[in-house]
mmCIF file of C-alpha atoms in Angstrom:
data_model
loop_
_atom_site.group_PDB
_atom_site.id
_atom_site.type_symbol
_atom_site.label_atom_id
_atom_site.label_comp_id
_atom_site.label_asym_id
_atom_site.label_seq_id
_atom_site.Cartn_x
_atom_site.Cartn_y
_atom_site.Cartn_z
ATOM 1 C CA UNK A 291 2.357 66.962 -25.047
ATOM 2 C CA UNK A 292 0.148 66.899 -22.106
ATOM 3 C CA UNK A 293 0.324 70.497 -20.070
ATOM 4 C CA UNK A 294 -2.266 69.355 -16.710
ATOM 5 C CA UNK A 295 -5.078 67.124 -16.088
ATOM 6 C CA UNK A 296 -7.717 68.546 -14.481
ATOM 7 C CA UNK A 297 -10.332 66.026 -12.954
ATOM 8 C CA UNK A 298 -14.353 67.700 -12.258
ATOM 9 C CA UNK A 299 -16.225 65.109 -9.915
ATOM 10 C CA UNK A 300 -18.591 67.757 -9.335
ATOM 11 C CA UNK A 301 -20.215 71.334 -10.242
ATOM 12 C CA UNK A 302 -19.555 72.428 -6.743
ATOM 13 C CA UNK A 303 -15.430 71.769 -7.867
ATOM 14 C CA UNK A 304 -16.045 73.753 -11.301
ATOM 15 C CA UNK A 305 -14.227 77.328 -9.633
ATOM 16 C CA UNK A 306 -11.151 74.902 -8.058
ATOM 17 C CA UNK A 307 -10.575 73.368 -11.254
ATOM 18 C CA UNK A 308 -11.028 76.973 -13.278
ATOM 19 C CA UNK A 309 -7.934 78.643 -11.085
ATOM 20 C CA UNK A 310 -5.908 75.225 -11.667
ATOM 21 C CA UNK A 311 -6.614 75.733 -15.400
ATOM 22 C CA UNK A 312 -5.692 79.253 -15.038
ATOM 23 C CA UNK A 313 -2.311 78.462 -13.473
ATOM 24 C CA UNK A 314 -1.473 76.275 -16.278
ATOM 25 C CA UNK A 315 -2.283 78.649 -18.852
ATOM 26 C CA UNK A 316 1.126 80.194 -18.773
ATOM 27 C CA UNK A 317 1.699 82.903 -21.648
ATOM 28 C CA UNK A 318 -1.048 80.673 -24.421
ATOM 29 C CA UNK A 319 -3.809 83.169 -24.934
ATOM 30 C CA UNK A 320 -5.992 80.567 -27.290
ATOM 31 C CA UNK A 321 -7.723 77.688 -26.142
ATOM 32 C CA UNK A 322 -10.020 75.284 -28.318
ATOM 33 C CA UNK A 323 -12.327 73.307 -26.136
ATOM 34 C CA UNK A 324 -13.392 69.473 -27.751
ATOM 35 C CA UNK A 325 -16.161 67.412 -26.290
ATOM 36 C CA UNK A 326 -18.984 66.260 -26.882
ATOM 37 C CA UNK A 327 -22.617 68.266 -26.475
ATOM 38 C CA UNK A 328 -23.003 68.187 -22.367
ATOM 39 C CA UNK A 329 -19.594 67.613 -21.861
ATOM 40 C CA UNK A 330 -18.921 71.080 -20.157
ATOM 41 C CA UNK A 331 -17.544 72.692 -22.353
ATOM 42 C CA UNK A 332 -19.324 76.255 -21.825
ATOM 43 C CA UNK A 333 -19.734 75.201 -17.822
ATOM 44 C CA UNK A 334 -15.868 75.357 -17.816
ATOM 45 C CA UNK A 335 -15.404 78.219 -20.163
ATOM 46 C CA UNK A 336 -17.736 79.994 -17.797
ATOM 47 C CA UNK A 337 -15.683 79.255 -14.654
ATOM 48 C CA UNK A 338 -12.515 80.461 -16.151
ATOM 49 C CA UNK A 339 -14.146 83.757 -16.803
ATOM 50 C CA UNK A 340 -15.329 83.790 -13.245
ATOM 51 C CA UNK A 341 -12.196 82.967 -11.783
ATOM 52 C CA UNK A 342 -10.608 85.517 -14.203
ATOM 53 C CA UNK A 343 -12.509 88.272 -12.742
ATOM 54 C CA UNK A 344 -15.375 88.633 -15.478
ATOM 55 C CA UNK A 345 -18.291 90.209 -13.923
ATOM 56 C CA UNK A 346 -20.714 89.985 -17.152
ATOM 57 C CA UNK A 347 -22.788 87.280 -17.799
ATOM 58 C CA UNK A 348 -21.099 84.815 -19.575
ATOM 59 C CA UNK A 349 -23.396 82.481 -21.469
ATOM 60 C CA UNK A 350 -22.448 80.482 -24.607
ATOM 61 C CA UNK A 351 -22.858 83.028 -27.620
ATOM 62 C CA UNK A 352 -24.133 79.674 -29.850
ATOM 63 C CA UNK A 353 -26.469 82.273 -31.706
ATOM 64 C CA UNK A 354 -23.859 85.264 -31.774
ATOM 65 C CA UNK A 355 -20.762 83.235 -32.623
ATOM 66 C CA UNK A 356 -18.615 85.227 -30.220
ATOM 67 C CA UNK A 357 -18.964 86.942 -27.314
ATOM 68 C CA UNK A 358 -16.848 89.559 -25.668
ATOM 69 C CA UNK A 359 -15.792 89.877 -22.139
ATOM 70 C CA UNK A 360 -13.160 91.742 -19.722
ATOM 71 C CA UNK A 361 -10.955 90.541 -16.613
ATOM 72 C CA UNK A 362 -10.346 92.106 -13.795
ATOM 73 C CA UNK A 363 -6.945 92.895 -15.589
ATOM 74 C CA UNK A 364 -8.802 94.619 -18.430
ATOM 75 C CA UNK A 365 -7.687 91.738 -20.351
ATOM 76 C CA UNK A 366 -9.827 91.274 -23.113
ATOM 77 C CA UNK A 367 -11.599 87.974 -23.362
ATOM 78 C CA UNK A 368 -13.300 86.043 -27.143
ATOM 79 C CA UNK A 369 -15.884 83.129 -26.146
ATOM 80 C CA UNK A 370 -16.114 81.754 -29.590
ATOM 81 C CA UNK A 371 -18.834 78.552 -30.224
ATOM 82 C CA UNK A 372 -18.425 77.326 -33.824
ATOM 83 C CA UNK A 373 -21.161 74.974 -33.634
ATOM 84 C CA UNK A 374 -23.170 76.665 -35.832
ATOM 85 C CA UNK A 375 -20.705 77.385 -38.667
ATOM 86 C CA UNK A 376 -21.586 76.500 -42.084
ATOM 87 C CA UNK A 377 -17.927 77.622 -43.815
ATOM 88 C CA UNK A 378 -14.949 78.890 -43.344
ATOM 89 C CA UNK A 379 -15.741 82.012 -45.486
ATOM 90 C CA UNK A 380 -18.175 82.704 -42.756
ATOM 91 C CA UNK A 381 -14.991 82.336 -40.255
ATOM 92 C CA UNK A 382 -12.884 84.947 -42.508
ATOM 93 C CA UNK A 383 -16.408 87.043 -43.085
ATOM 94 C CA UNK A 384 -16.805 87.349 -39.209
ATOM 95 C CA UNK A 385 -13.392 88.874 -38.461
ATOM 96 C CA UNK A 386 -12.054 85.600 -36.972
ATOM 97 C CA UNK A 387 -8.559 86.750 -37.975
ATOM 98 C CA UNK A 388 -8.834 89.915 -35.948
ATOM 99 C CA UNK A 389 -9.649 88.055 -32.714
ATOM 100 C CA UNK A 390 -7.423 85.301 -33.344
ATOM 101 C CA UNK A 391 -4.147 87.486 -33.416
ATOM 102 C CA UNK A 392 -5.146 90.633 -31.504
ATOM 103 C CA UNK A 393 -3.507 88.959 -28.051
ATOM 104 C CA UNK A 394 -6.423 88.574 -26.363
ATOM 105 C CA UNK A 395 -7.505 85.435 -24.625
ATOM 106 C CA UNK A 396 -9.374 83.347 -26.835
ATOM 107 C CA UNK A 397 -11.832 80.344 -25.897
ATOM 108 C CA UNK A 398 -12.942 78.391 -28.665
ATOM 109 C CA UNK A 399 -15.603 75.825 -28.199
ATOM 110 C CA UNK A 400 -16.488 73.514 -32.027
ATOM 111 C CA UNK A 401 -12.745 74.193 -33.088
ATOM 112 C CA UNK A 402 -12.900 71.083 -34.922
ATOM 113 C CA UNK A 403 -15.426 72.767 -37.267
ATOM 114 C CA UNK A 404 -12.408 75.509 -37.530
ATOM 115 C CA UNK A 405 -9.283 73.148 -37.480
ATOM 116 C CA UNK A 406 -7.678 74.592 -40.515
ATOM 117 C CA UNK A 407 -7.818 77.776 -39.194
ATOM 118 C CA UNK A 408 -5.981 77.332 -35.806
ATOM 119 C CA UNK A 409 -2.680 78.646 -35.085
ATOM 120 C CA UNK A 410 -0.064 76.569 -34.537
ATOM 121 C CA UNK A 411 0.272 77.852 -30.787
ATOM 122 C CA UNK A 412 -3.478 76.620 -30.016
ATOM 123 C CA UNK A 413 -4.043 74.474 -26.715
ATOM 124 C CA UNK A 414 -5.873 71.849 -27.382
ATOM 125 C CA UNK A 415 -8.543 71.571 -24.332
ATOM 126 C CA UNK A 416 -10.354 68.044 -24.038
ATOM 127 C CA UNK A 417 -13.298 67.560 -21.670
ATOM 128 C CA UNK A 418 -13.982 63.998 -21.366
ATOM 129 C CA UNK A 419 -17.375 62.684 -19.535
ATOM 130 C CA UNK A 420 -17.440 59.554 -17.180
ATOM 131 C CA UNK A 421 -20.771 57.395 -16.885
ATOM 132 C CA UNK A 422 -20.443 58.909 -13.448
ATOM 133 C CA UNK A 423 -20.394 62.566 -14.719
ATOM 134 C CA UNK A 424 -16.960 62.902 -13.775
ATOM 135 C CA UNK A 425 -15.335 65.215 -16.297
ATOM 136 C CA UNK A 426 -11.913 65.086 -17.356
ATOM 137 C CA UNK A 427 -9.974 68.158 -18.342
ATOM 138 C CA UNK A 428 -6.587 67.535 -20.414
ATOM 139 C CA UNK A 429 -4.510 70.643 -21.912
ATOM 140 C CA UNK A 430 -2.481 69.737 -24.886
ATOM 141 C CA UNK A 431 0.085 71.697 -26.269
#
């Protein structure tokens, strides 16, 4: 079931389209992020932080796995990128669990490298790219 559609034309609309996301959000507190390489996924992720109220740099933690980061709520927040996951045991060996249910907001990016490991209540987040570079943001529940 679609939840919004969020359309990017530009970078300039990234922080417009980050506090739309964020009013969708309702009470979900994990997010995996499909698309391609390029397709935005870590601009986005970035912007939601922003908009949030996260004042550390945010950068994609493709080396670290993870990356840890507070709101302006003292929310916790988990930047995950899977990308470079060669197993599942190195999912389980890095904690994942311990993020995954300890109600923080999670943002996964490479969850299809994780699928089996998502919890049922996981919004799917889909960021489509145009040939005009027009981005497409759909939440799925």
């Amino acid at each position: 079931m679609i939840i919004k559609k969020i359309e990017i034309n530009s970078i300039e609309e990234y922080p417009a389209a980050a506090k739309e996301f964020i009013a969708s959000m309702g009470n979900n507190r994990i997010f995996a992020f499909y698309g391609s390489m390029g397709a935005g996924k870590t601009t986005f992720i970035k912007s939601v932080c922003e908009a949030m109220g996260v004042e550390d740099a945010i950068n994609s933690p493709t080396f670290a796995i993870v990356n840890e980061y507070e709101d302006c709520k003292a929310n916790t927040i988990y930047h995950f990128d899977f990308y470079r996951i060669k197993s599942i045991a190195e999912v389980y060996n890095m904690g994942y669990e311990e993020y995954i249910y300890s109600d923080a907001y999670c943002f996964m990016e490479w969850p299809e490298l994780i699928e089996e490991l998502l919890p049922e209540e996981t919004v799917k987040v889909t960021i489509e790219e145009d040939e005009n570079g027009k981005r497409t943001i759909t939440m799925n529940a």
